[in-house]
PDB file of C-alpha atoms in Angstrom:
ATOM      1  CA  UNK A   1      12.313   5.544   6.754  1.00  0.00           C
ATOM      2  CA  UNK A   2       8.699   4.908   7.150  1.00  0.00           C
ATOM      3  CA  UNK A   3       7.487   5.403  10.952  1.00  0.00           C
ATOM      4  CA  UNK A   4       4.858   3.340  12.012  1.00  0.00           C
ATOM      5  CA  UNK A   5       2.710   3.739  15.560  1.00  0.00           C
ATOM      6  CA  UNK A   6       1.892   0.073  16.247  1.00  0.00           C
ATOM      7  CA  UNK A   7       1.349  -2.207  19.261  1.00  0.00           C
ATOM      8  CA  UNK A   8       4.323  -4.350  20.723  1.00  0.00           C
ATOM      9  CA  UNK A   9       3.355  -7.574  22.062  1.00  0.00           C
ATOM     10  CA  UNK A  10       4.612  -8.343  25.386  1.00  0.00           C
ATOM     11  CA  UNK A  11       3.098 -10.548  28.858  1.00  0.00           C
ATOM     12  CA  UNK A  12       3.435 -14.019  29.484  1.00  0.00           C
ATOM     13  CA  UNK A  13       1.659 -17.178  27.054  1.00  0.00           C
ATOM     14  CA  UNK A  14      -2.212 -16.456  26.719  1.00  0.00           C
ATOM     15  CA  UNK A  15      -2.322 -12.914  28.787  1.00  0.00           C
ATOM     16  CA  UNK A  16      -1.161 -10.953  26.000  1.00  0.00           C
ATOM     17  CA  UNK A  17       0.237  -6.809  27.049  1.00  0.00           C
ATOM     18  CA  UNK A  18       0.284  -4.758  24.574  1.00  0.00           C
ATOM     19  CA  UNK A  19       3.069  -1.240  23.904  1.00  0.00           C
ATOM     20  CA  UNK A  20       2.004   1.545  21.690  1.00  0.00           C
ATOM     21  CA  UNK A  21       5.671   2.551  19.916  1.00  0.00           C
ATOM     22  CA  UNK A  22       6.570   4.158  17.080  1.00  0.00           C
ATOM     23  CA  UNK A  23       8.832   1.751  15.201  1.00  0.00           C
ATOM     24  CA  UNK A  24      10.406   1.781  11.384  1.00  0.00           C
ATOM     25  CA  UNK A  25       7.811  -0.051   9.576  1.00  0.00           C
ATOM     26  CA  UNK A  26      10.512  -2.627   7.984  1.00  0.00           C
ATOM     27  CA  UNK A  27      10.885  -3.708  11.632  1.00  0.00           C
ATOM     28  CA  UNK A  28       9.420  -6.956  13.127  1.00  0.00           C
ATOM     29  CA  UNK A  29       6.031  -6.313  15.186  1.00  0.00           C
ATOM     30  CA  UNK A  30       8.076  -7.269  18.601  1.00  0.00           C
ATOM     31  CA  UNK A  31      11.605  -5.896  16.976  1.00  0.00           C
ATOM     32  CA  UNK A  32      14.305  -2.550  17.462  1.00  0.00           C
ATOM     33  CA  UNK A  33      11.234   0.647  18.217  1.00  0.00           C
ATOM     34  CA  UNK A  34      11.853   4.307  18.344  1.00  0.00           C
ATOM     35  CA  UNK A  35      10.085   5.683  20.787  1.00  0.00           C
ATOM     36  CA  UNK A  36       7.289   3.994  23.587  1.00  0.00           C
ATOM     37  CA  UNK A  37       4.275   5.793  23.542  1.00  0.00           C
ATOM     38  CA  UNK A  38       1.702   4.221  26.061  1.00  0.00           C
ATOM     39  CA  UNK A  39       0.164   0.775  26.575  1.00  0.00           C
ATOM     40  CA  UNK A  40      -3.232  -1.338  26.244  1.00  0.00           C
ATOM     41  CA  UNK A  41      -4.235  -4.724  28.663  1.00  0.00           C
ATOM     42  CA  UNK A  42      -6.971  -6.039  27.036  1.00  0.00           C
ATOM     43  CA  UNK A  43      -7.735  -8.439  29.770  1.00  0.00           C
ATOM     44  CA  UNK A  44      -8.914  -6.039  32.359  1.00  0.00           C
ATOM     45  CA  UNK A  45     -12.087  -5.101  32.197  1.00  0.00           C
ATOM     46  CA  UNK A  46     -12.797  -2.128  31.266  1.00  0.00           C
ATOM     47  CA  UNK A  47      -9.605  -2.387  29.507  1.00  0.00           C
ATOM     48  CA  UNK A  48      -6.843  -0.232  30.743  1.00  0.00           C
ATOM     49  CA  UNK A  49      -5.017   2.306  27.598  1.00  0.00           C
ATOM     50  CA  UNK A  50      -2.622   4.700  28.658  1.00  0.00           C
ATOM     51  CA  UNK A  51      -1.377   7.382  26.417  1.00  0.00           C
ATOM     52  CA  UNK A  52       1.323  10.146  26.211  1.00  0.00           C
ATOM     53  CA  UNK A  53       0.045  12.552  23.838  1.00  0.00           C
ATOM     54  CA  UNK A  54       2.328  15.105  23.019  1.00  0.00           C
ATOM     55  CA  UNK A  55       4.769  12.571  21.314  1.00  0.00           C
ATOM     56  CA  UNK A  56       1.837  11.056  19.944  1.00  0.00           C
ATOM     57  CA  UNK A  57       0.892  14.339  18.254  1.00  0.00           C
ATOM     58  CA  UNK A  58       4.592  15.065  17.362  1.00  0.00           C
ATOM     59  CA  UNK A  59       5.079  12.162  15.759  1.00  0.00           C
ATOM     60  CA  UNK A  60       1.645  12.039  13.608  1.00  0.00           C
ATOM     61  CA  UNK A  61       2.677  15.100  12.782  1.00  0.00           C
ATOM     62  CA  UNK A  62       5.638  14.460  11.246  1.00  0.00           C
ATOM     63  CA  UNK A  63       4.035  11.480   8.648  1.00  0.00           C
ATOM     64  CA  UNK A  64       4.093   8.577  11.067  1.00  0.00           C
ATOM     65  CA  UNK A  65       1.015   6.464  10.038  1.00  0.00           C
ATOM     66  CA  UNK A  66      -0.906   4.757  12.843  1.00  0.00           C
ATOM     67  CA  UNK A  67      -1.674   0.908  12.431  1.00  0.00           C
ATOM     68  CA  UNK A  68      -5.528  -0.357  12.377  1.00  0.00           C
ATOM     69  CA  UNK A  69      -5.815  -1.368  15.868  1.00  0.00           C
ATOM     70  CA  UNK A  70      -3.327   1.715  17.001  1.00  0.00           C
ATOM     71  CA  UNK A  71      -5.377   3.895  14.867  1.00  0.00           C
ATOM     72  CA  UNK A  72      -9.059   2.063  16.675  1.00  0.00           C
ATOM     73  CA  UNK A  73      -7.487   2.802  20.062  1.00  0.00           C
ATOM     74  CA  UNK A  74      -6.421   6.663  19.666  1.00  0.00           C
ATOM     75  CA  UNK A  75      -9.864   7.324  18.270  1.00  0.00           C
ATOM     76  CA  UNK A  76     -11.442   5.865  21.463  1.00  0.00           C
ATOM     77  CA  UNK A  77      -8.892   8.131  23.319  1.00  0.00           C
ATOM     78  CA  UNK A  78     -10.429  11.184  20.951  1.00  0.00           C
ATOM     79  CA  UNK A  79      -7.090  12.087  19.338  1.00  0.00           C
ATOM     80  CA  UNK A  80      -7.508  13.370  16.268  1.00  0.00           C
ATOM     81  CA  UNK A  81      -5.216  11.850  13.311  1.00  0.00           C
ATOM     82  CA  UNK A  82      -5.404  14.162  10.792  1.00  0.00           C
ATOM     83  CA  UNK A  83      -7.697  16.173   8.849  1.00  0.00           C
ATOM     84  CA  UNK A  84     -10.492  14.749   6.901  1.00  0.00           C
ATOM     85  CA  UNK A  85     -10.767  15.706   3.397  1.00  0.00           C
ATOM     86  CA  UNK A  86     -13.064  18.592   2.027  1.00  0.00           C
ATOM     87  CA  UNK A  87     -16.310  16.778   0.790  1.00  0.00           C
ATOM     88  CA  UNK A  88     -16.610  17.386  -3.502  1.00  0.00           C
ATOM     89  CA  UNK A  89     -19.181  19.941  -4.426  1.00  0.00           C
ATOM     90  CA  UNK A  90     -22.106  17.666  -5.785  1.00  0.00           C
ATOM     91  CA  UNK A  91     -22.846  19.213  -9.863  1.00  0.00           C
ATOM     92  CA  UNK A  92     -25.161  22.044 -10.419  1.00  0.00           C
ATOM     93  CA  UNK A  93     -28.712  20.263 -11.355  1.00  0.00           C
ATOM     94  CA  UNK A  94     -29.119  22.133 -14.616  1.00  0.00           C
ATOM     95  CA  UNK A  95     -25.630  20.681 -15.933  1.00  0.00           C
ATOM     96  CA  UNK A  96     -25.044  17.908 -17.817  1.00  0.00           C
ATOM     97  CA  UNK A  97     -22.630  14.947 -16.122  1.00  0.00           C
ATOM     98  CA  UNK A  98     -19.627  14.747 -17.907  1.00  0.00           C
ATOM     99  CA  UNK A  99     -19.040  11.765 -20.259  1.00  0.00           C
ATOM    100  CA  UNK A 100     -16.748   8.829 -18.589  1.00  0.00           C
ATOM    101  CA  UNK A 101     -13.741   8.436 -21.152  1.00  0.00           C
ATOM    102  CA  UNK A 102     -13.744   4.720 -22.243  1.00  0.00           C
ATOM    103  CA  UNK A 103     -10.294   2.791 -21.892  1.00  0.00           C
ATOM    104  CA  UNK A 104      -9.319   1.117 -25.246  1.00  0.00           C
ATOM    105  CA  UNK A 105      -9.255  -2.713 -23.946  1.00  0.00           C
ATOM    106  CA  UNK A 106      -7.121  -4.808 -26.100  1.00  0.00           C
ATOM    107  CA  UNK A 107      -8.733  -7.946 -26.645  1.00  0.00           C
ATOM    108  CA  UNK A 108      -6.309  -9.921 -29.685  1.00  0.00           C
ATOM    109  CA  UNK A 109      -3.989 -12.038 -28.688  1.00  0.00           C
ATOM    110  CA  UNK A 110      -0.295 -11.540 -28.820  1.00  0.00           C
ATOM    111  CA  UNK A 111       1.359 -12.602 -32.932  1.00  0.00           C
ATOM    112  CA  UNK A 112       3.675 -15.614 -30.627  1.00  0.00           C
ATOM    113  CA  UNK A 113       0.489 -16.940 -29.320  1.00  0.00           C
ATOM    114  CA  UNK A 114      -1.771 -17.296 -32.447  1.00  0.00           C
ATOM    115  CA  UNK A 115       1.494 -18.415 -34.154  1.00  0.00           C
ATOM    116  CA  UNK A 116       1.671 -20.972 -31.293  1.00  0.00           C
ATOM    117  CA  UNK A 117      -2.392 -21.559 -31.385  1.00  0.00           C
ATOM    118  CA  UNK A 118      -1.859 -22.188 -35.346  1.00  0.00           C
ATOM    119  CA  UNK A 119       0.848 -25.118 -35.087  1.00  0.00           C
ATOM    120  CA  UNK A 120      -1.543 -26.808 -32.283  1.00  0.00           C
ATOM    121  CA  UNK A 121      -3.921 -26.940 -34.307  1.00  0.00           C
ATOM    122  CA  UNK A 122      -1.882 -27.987 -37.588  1.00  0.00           C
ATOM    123  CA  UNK A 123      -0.620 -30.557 -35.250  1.00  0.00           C
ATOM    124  CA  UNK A 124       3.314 -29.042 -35.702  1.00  0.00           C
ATOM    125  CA  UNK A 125       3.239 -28.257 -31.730  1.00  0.00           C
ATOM    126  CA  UNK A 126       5.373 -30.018 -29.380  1.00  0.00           C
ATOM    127  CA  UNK A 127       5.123 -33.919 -29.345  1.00  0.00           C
ATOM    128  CA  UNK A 128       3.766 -35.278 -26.075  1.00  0.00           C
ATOM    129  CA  UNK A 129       6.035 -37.870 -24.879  1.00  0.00           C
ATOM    130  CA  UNK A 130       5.047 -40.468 -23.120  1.00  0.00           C
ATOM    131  CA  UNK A 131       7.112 -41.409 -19.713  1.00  0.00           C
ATOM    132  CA  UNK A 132       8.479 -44.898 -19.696  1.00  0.00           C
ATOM    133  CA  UNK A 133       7.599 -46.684 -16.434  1.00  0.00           C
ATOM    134  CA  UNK A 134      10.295 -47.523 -13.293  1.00  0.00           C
ATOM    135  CA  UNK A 135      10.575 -51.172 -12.610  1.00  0.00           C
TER     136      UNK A 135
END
């Protein structure tokens, strides 16, 4: 089971509330959730995000994977989602750049469809029939 942290719509026509939950990520957006984790109202200004996060952290912890907008949100909050990859050591100047291997691209067309191409052309292909008009 995949967990997901996503936001749950909720609020009435046009003044949209949003819930932060974890939820199985074969759920629907507004569907069964595991756990709620905070909210977002858009419509207030400055908008309004609350956030519990020690279940936040538990559950990025454990592999859940935060949505775009969820994943916007928690980085405005300054909770850190993980940790970045180490940056690749750039090559020495004095060495050479290894060679990129080159993919062997078939370009020939399959024996069925020159066979096929062949009887077009010989005019052996299938007949075109011509459809009788409805009176």
């Amino acid at each position: 089971m995949a967990v997901v942290l996503r936001l749950m719509r909720s609020g009435a026509k046009k003044r949209p509330f949003y819930r932060i939950v974890a939820a199985d990520s074969r759920r629907q957006r507004d569907g069964r959730f595991l756990e709620i984790l905070g909210h977002y109202d858009p419509l207030k200004n400055p908008h309004t995000l609350v956030l519990k996060q020690e279940p936040i952290a538990v559950w990025l912890q454990n592999g859940a994977v935060p949505s775009d907008q969820v994943a916007s949100l928690l980085r405005q909050a300054g909770i850190k989602m993980g940790t970045a990859s180490k940056p690749k050591a750039k090559a020495a100047a004095g060495a050479k750049p290894k060679a990129a291997k080159k993919r062997a691209v078939k370009n020939t067309p399959s024996d069925r469809k020159v066979k096929a191409r062949a009887a077009r052309k010989a005019g052996k292909g299938k007949p075109k029939v011509a459809k009788a008009k409805k009176k």
